[in-house]
């Protein structure tokens, strides 16, 4: 699956990120590694590393250097042969690409075991993402209360009302599979444009809404496969 991505280059003489007037298809696998690259460049910067080559980046992530160079090629000239990659500039580049220069407010729907764990996860300590409200069934014991991090918990019947006028376009969905499409429809009606779903059920949403799936069972099966392969 390919994603249309705005083409960027970096002015290596300064710190400017230049937006080009053309698009380049970005494979899904590359898109999923963008946050890893950002994390690595943030770590390198914290360690006072000024330049890094593709081998260093690849070893830090656990992939091969050819994959790093191929991924970066989708964004134009991010480095120079024999010069490597400017850590600070690339850190800023990926921060801009991932919209990590501003706070992203997130709503979470479903505060069962998984939802509760995510509700208490401190996203903002690593990235500029912040869960600002949570929802569950109207008869849930926690409706009308706040989490230990002062996040209000509302009944699902008030979802559209509570989201209206708020700067929230992203939601995490951790409801039972049989309810996932119904809740996704409510989120779309409320103006949500991005859903991170922990349900294995494929959601039907408008073209302007993006859904990312997290299937823990599938990930565990993949892990077991590679464990057996290695043994």
PDB file of C-alpha atoms in Angstrom:
ATOM      1  CA  UNK A   1       0.000   0.000   0.000  1.00  0.00           C
ATOM      2  CA  UNK A   2       1.388   3.391  -0.966  1.00  0.00           C
ATOM      3  CA  UNK A   3       0.779   6.779   0.595  1.00  0.00           C
ATOM      4  CA  UNK A   4       1.036  10.087  -1.228  1.00  0.00           C
ATOM      5  CA  UNK A   5       3.645  12.145   0.589  1.00  0.00           C
ATOM      6  CA  UNK A   6       4.736  15.723   0.027  1.00  0.00           C
ATOM      7  CA  UNK A   7       8.319  15.867  -1.224  1.00  0.00           C
ATOM      8  CA  UNK A   8      10.813  17.626   1.075  1.00  0.00           C
ATOM      9  CA  UNK A   9      14.452  18.593   0.996  1.00  0.00           C
ATOM     10  CA  UNK A  10      16.629  20.142   3.669  1.00  0.00           C
ATOM     11  CA  UNK A  11      18.758  23.195   3.106  1.00  0.00           C
ATOM     12  CA  UNK A  12      22.059  21.744   4.345  1.00  0.00           C
ATOM     13  CA  UNK A  13      23.555  25.205   4.703  1.00  0.00           C
ATOM     14  CA  UNK A  14      20.859  26.211   7.163  1.00  0.00           C
ATOM     15  CA  UNK A  15      18.053  24.626   9.085  1.00  0.00           C
ATOM     16  CA  UNK A  16      15.165  25.158   6.700  1.00  0.00           C
ATOM     17  CA  UNK A  17      12.929  22.369   5.485  1.00  0.00           C
ATOM     18  CA  UNK A  18      11.850  23.117   1.928  1.00  0.00           C
ATOM     19  CA  UNK A  19       8.476  21.859   0.730  1.00  0.00           C
ATOM     20  CA  UNK A  20       8.518  20.882  -2.930  1.00  0.00           C
ATOM     21  CA  UNK A  21       5.530  21.082  -5.287  1.00  0.00           C
ATOM     22  CA  UNK A  22       5.370  17.384  -6.119  1.00  0.00           C
ATOM     23  CA  UNK A  23       4.465  14.125  -4.448  1.00  0.00           C
ATOM     24  CA  UNK A  24       6.255  10.837  -4.006  1.00  0.00           C
ATOM     25  CA  UNK A  25       4.613   7.515  -3.085  1.00  0.00           C
ATOM     26  CA  UNK A  26       5.636   6.316   0.363  1.00  0.00           C
ATOM     27  CA  UNK A  27       5.284   2.580   1.091  1.00  0.00           C
ATOM     28  CA  UNK A  28       3.419   1.670   4.261  1.00  0.00           C
ATOM     29  CA  UNK A  29       6.528  -0.019   5.685  1.00  0.00           C
ATOM     30  CA  UNK A  30       8.491   3.225   5.290  1.00  0.00           C
ATOM     31  CA  UNK A  31       5.689   5.280   6.842  1.00  0.00           C
ATOM     32  CA  UNK A  32       5.683   2.996   9.894  1.00  0.00           C
ATOM     33  CA  UNK A  33       9.410   3.587  10.403  1.00  0.00           C
ATOM     34  CA  UNK A  34       9.205   7.390  10.436  1.00  0.00           C
ATOM     35  CA  UNK A  35       8.625   7.586  14.194  1.00  0.00           C
ATOM     36  CA  UNK A  36      11.572   5.212  14.734  1.00  0.00           C
ATOM     37  CA  UNK A  37      13.863   7.498  12.749  1.00  0.00           C
ATOM     38  CA  UNK A  38      12.639  10.465  14.733  1.00  0.00           C
ATOM     39  CA  UNK A  39      13.278   8.645  18.010  1.00  0.00           C
ATOM     40  CA  UNK A  40      16.792   7.669  16.924  1.00  0.00           C
ATOM     41  CA  UNK A  41      17.718  11.193  15.863  1.00  0.00           C
ATOM     42  CA  UNK A  42      16.384  12.542  19.154  1.00  0.00           C
ATOM     43  CA  UNK A  43      18.545  10.030  21.001  1.00  0.00           C
ATOM     44  CA  UNK A  44      21.625  10.864  18.910  1.00  0.00           C
ATOM     45  CA  UNK A  45      21.045  14.554  19.555  1.00  0.00           C
ATOM     46  CA  UNK A  46      20.776  13.945  23.306  1.00  0.00           C
ATOM     47  CA  UNK A  47      24.060  12.027  23.126  1.00  0.00           C
ATOM     48  CA  UNK A  48      25.716  15.016  21.395  1.00  0.00           C
ATOM     49  CA  UNK A  49      26.230  13.097  18.152  1.00  0.00           C
ATOM     50  CA  UNK A  50      26.330  15.659  15.349  1.00  0.00           C
ATOM     51  CA  UNK A  51      26.444  13.403  12.294  1.00  0.00           C
ATOM     52  CA  UNK A  52      25.366   9.824  11.650  1.00  0.00           C
ATOM     53  CA  UNK A  53      25.691   7.566   8.620  1.00  0.00           C
ATOM     54  CA  UNK A  54      23.131   5.057   7.366  1.00  0.00           C
ATOM     55  CA  UNK A  55      24.939   2.153   9.052  1.00  0.00           C
ATOM     56  CA  UNK A  56      24.727   3.778  12.483  1.00  0.00           C
ATOM     57  CA  UNK A  57      21.049   4.567  11.984  1.00  0.00           C
ATOM     58  CA  UNK A  58      20.306   1.055  10.730  1.00  0.00           C
ATOM     59  CA  UNK A  59      22.054  -0.614  13.660  1.00  0.00           C
ATOM     60  CA  UNK A  60      20.149   1.579  16.121  1.00  0.00           C
ATOM     61  CA  UNK A  61      16.824   0.492  14.621  1.00  0.00           C
ATOM     62  CA  UNK A  62      17.672  -3.098  13.719  1.00  0.00           C
ATOM     63  CA  UNK A  63      17.400  -2.922   9.933  1.00  0.00           C
ATOM     64  CA  UNK A  64      19.942  -2.796   7.102  1.00  0.00           C
ATOM     65  CA  UNK A  65      21.561   0.406   5.876  1.00  0.00           C
ATOM     66  CA  UNK A  66      20.149  -0.050   2.352  1.00  0.00           C
ATOM     67  CA  UNK A  67      16.642   0.195   3.807  1.00  0.00           C
ATOM     68  CA  UNK A  68      17.558   3.438   5.572  1.00  0.00           C
ATOM     69  CA  UNK A  69      18.898   4.972   2.368  1.00  0.00           C
ATOM     70  CA  UNK A  70      15.852   3.796   0.403  1.00  0.00           C
ATOM     71  CA  UNK A  71      13.463   5.198   3.007  1.00  0.00           C
ATOM     72  CA  UNK A  72      15.237   8.538   3.037  1.00  0.00           C
ATOM     73  CA  UNK A  73      15.274   8.703  -0.769  1.00  0.00           C
ATOM     74  CA  UNK A  74      11.509   9.274  -0.740  1.00  0.00           C
ATOM     75  CA  UNK A  75      12.124  12.650   0.896  1.00  0.00           C
ATOM     76  CA  UNK A  76      14.786  13.990  -1.423  1.00  0.00           C
ATOM     77  CA  UNK A  77      18.315  14.929  -0.424  1.00  0.00           C
ATOM     78  CA  UNK A  78      18.494  14.412   3.331  1.00  0.00           C
ATOM     79  CA  UNK A  79      22.250  13.902   3.379  1.00  0.00           C
ATOM     80  CA  UNK A  80      25.390  13.909   1.255  1.00  0.00           C
ATOM     81  CA  UNK A  81      27.598  11.004   0.261  1.00  0.00           C
ATOM     82  CA  UNK A  82      30.653  10.959   2.518  1.00  0.00           C
ATOM     83  CA  UNK A  83      29.075  13.591   4.751  1.00  0.00           C
ATOM     84  CA  UNK A  84      26.377  11.568   6.478  1.00  0.00           C
ATOM     85  CA  UNK A  85      23.223  12.962   8.021  1.00  0.00           C
ATOM     86  CA  UNK A  86      23.108  16.079  10.155  1.00  0.00           C
ATOM     87  CA  UNK A  87      21.471  14.773  13.341  1.00  0.00           C
ATOM     88  CA  UNK A  88      19.867  17.988  14.556  1.00  0.00           C
ATOM     89  CA  UNK A  89      18.491  18.930  11.159  1.00  0.00           C
ATOM     90  CA  UNK A  90      17.070  15.456  10.585  1.00  0.00           C
ATOM     91  CA  UNK A  91      15.576  15.453  14.079  1.00  0.00           C
ATOM     92  CA  UNK A  92      13.794  18.703  13.253  1.00  0.00           C
ATOM     93  CA  UNK A  93      12.811  17.366   9.839  1.00  0.00           C
ATOM     94  CA  UNK A  94      11.073  14.307  11.263  1.00  0.00           C
ATOM     95  CA  UNK A  95       9.512  16.388  14.032  1.00  0.00           C
ATOM     96  CA  UNK A  96       7.930  18.567  11.336  1.00  0.00           C
ATOM     97  CA  UNK A  97       6.949  15.556   9.229  1.00  0.00           C
ATOM     98  CA  UNK A  98       5.254  13.880  12.211  1.00  0.00           C
ATOM     99  CA  UNK A  99       3.708  17.123  13.452  1.00  0.00           C
ATOM    100  CA  UNK A 100       5.579  16.831  16.743  1.00  0.00           C
ATOM    101  CA  UNK A 101       6.181  20.563  16.957  1.00  0.00           C
ATOM    102  CA  UNK A 102       2.703  21.119  18.366  1.00  0.00           C
ATOM    103  CA  UNK A 103       0.494  19.340  20.892  1.00  0.00           C
ATOM    104  CA  UNK A 104      -1.837  16.686  19.479  1.00  0.00           C
ATOM    105  CA  UNK A 105      -4.902  16.195  21.658  1.00  0.00           C
ATOM    106  CA  UNK A 106      -6.308  12.674  21.703  1.00  0.00           C
ATOM    107  CA  UNK A 107      -9.557  11.137  22.952  1.00  0.00           C
ATOM    108  CA  UNK A 108      -9.770   7.516  24.047  1.00  0.00           C
ATOM    109  CA  UNK A 109     -12.949   5.455  23.766  1.00  0.00           C
ATOM    110  CA  UNK A 110     -13.191   2.328  25.899  1.00  0.00           C
ATOM    111  CA  UNK A 111     -11.556   2.177  29.330  1.00  0.00           C
ATOM    112  CA  UNK A 112     -11.444  -1.525  29.972  1.00  0.00           C
ATOM    113  CA  UNK A 113      -8.095  -3.189  30.725  1.00  0.00           C
ATOM    114  CA  UNK A 114      -6.348  -1.945  27.578  1.00  0.00           C
ATOM    115  CA  UNK A 115      -8.005   1.454  27.595  1.00  0.00           C
ATOM    116  CA  UNK A 116      -7.158   2.040  31.262  1.00  0.00           C
ATOM    117  CA  UNK A 117      -3.504   1.193  30.627  1.00  0.00           C
ATOM    118  CA  UNK A 118      -3.379   3.672  27.730  1.00  0.00           C
ATOM    119  CA  UNK A 119      -5.274   6.264  29.759  1.00  0.00           C
ATOM    120  CA  UNK A 120      -2.451   6.275  32.288  1.00  0.00           C
ATOM    121  CA  UNK A 121       0.365   6.101  29.725  1.00  0.00           C
ATOM    122  CA  UNK A 122       2.319   9.343  29.665  1.00  0.00           C
ATOM    123  CA  UNK A 123       2.509   9.942  25.912  1.00  0.00           C
ATOM    124  CA  UNK A 124       3.475  13.587  26.441  1.00  0.00           C
ATOM    125  CA  UNK A 125       6.733  12.639  28.151  1.00  0.00           C
ATOM    126  CA  UNK A 126       8.087  11.221  24.880  1.00  0.00           C
ATOM    127  CA  UNK A 127       6.110  13.061  22.235  1.00  0.00           C
ATOM    128  CA  UNK A 128       3.718  15.967  22.037  1.00  0.00           C
ATOM    129  CA  UNK A 129       0.630  13.796  22.225  1.00  0.00           C
ATOM    130  CA  UNK A 130      -1.816  14.150  25.085  1.00  0.00           C
ATOM    131  CA  UNK A 131      -4.974  12.235  26.001  1.00  0.00           C
ATOM    132  CA  UNK A 132      -7.409  14.935  27.097  1.00  0.00           C
ATOM    133  CA  UNK A 133     -10.675  13.025  27.549  1.00  0.00           C
ATOM    134  CA  UNK A 134     -12.010   9.471  27.728  1.00  0.00           C
ATOM    135  CA  UNK A 135     -15.352   7.797  27.022  1.00  0.00           C
ATOM    136  CA  UNK A 136     -17.091   4.560  27.939  1.00  0.00           C
ATOM    137  CA  UNK A 137     -20.615   3.177  28.303  1.00  0.00           C
ATOM    138  CA  UNK A 138     -22.938   5.493  30.192  1.00  0.00           C
ATOM    139  CA  UNK A 139     -23.308   3.017  33.066  1.00  0.00           C
ATOM    140  CA  UNK A 140     -19.560   2.597  33.674  1.00  0.00           C
ATOM    141  CA  UNK A 141     -18.566   3.221  37.300  1.00  0.00           C
ATOM    142  CA  UNK A 142     -16.001   5.865  36.329  1.00  0.00           C
ATOM    143  CA  UNK A 143     -18.331   8.090  34.279  1.00  0.00           C
ATOM    144  CA  UNK A 144     -18.273  11.618  35.686  1.00  0.00           C
ATOM    145  CA  UNK A 145     -14.911  11.142  37.384  1.00  0.00           C
ATOM    146  CA  UNK A 146     -11.338  11.971  36.389  1.00  0.00           C
ATOM    147  CA  UNK A 147      -8.245   9.814  36.063  1.00  0.00           C
ATOM    148  CA  UNK A 148      -5.242  10.323  38.328  1.00  0.00           C
ATOM    149  CA  UNK A 149      -3.822  12.550  35.591  1.00  0.00           C
ATOM    150  CA  UNK A 150      -6.979  14.694  35.719  1.00  0.00           C
ATOM    151  CA  UNK A 151      -8.444  13.357  32.456  1.00  0.00           C
ATOM    152  CA  UNK A 152     -12.274  13.579  32.490  1.00  0.00           C
ATOM    153  CA  UNK A 153     -14.245  10.411  31.734  1.00  0.00           C
ATOM    154  CA  UNK A 154     -17.599  10.822  29.971  1.00  0.00           C
ATOM    155  CA  UNK A 155     -20.463   8.618  28.853  1.00  0.00           C
ATOM    156  CA  UNK A 156     -20.432   7.564  25.204  1.00  0.00           C
ATOM    157  CA  UNK A 157     -23.818   9.240  24.645  1.00  0.00           C
ATOM    158  CA  UNK A 158     -22.136  12.617  25.175  1.00  0.00           C
ATOM    159  CA  UNK A 159     -19.236  11.962  22.781  1.00  0.00           C
ATOM    160  CA  UNK A 160     -20.354  14.290  19.985  1.00  0.00           C
ATOM    161  CA  UNK A 161     -21.308  17.017  22.464  1.00  0.00           C
ATOM    162  CA  UNK A 162     -17.987  16.850  24.336  1.00  0.00           C
ATOM    163  CA  UNK A 163     -15.848  16.784  21.196  1.00  0.00           C
ATOM    164  CA  UNK A 164     -17.664  19.675  19.562  1.00  0.00           C
ATOM    165  CA  UNK A 165     -15.515  22.783  19.509  1.00  0.00           C
ATOM    166  CA  UNK A 166     -12.489  20.945  20.880  1.00  0.00           C
ATOM    167  CA  UNK A 167      -9.196  20.705  19.013  1.00  0.00           C
ATOM    168  CA  UNK A 168      -9.375  16.918  18.896  1.00  0.00           C
ATOM    169  CA  UNK A 169      -9.123  15.080  15.588  1.00  0.00           C
ATOM    170  CA  UNK A 170      -7.519  11.868  16.827  1.00  0.00           C
ATOM    171  CA  UNK A 171      -9.021   9.022  18.836  1.00  0.00           C
ATOM    172  CA  UNK A 172      -7.858   5.706  20.272  1.00  0.00           C
ATOM    173  CA  UNK A 173     -10.483   2.973  20.031  1.00  0.00           C
ATOM    174  CA  UNK A 174     -10.343   0.113  22.554  1.00  0.00           C
ATOM    175  CA  UNK A 175     -13.901  -1.184  22.563  1.00  0.00           C
ATOM    176  CA  UNK A 176     -15.159  -4.767  21.966  1.00  0.00           C
ATOM    177  CA  UNK A 177     -15.090  -5.819  18.320  1.00  0.00           C
ATOM    178  CA  UNK A 178     -18.883  -5.959  18.062  1.00  0.00           C
ATOM    179  CA  UNK A 179     -19.056  -2.263  19.004  1.00  0.00           C
ATOM    180  CA  UNK A 180     -16.072  -0.958  17.052  1.00  0.00           C
ATOM    181  CA  UNK A 181     -17.895   0.061  13.841  1.00  0.00           C
ATOM    182  CA  UNK A 182     -20.737   1.684  15.758  1.00  0.00           C
ATOM    183  CA  UNK A 183     -18.298   3.744  17.834  1.00  0.00           C
ATOM    184  CA  UNK A 184     -16.173   4.550  14.780  1.00  0.00           C
ATOM    185  CA  UNK A 185     -19.296   5.995  13.127  1.00  0.00           C
ATOM    186  CA  UNK A 186     -19.875   8.210  16.180  1.00  0.00           C
ATOM    187  CA  UNK A 187     -16.263   9.411  16.067  1.00  0.00           C
ATOM    188  CA  UNK A 188     -16.511  10.274  12.371  1.00  0.00           C
ATOM    189  CA  UNK A 189     -19.754  12.185  12.982  1.00  0.00           C
ATOM    190  CA  UNK A 190     -17.986  14.099  15.753  1.00  0.00           C
ATOM    191  CA  UNK A 191     -15.224  15.218  13.353  1.00  0.00           C
ATOM    192  CA  UNK A 192     -12.480  12.734  14.192  1.00  0.00           C
ATOM    193  CA  UNK A 193     -10.038  12.315  11.281  1.00  0.00           C
ATOM    194  CA  UNK A 194      -7.678   9.665  12.662  1.00  0.00           C
ATOM    195  CA  UNK A 195      -8.452   6.472  14.604  1.00  0.00           C
ATOM    196  CA  UNK A 196      -5.989   4.115  16.254  1.00  0.00           C
ATOM    197  CA  UNK A 197      -8.007   0.918  16.622  1.00  0.00           C
ATOM    198  CA  UNK A 198      -7.127  -2.015  18.869  1.00  0.00           C
ATOM    199  CA  UNK A 199      -9.953  -4.062  17.360  1.00  0.00           C
ATOM    200  CA  UNK A 200      -9.158  -6.672  14.668  1.00  0.00           C
ATOM    201  CA  UNK A 201     -12.361  -5.693  12.842  1.00  0.00           C
ATOM    202  CA  UNK A 202     -11.874  -3.682   9.639  1.00  0.00           C
ATOM    203  CA  UNK A 203     -13.604  -0.323   9.997  1.00  0.00           C
ATOM    204  CA  UNK A 204     -15.518   1.351   7.186  1.00  0.00           C
ATOM    205  CA  UNK A 205     -14.821   5.084   7.259  1.00  0.00           C
ATOM    206  CA  UNK A 206     -14.866   7.995   4.763  1.00  0.00           C
ATOM    207  CA  UNK A 207     -11.805   8.494   2.569  1.00  0.00           C
ATOM    208  CA  UNK A 208     -10.682  11.525   4.559  1.00  0.00           C
ATOM    209  CA  UNK A 209     -10.459   9.497   7.788  1.00  0.00           C
ATOM    210  CA  UNK A 210      -7.314   7.467   8.491  1.00  0.00           C
ATOM    211  CA  UNK A 211      -7.426   4.255  10.523  1.00  0.00           C
ATOM    212  CA  UNK A 212      -4.363   2.536  11.950  1.00  0.00           C
ATOM    213  CA  UNK A 213      -4.829  -0.943  13.425  1.00  0.00           C
ATOM    214  CA  UNK A 214      -2.966  -2.459  16.362  1.00  0.00           C
ATOM    215  CA  UNK A 215      -3.524  -6.220  16.487  1.00  0.00           C
ATOM    216  CA  UNK A 216      -1.654  -7.573  19.508  1.00  0.00           C
ATOM    217  CA  UNK A 217      -2.530 -11.193  18.666  1.00  0.00           C
ATOM    218  CA  UNK A 218      -1.073 -10.825  15.186  1.00  0.00           C
ATOM    219  CA  UNK A 219       2.079  -9.181  16.541  1.00  0.00           C
ATOM    220  CA  UNK A 220       2.540 -11.980  19.077  1.00  0.00           C
ATOM    221  CA  UNK A 221       2.068 -14.629  16.385  1.00  0.00           C
ATOM    222  CA  UNK A 222       4.677 -12.864  14.244  1.00  0.00           C
ATOM    223  CA  UNK A 223       7.067 -12.861  17.214  1.00  0.00           C
ATOM    224  CA  UNK A 224       6.521 -16.598  17.777  1.00  0.00           C
ATOM    225  CA  UNK A 225       7.109 -17.279  14.087  1.00  0.00           C
ATOM    226  CA  UNK A 226      10.509 -15.590  14.146  1.00  0.00           C
ATOM    227  CA  UNK A 227      11.384 -17.306  17.427  1.00  0.00           C
ATOM    228  CA  UNK A 228      10.703 -20.713  15.852  1.00  0.00           C
ATOM    229  CA  UNK A 229      12.585 -19.705  12.722  1.00  0.00           C
ATOM    230  CA  UNK A 230      15.656 -18.713  14.762  1.00  0.00           C
ATOM    231  CA  UNK A 231      15.608 -21.950  16.727  1.00  0.00           C
TER     232      UNK A 231
END
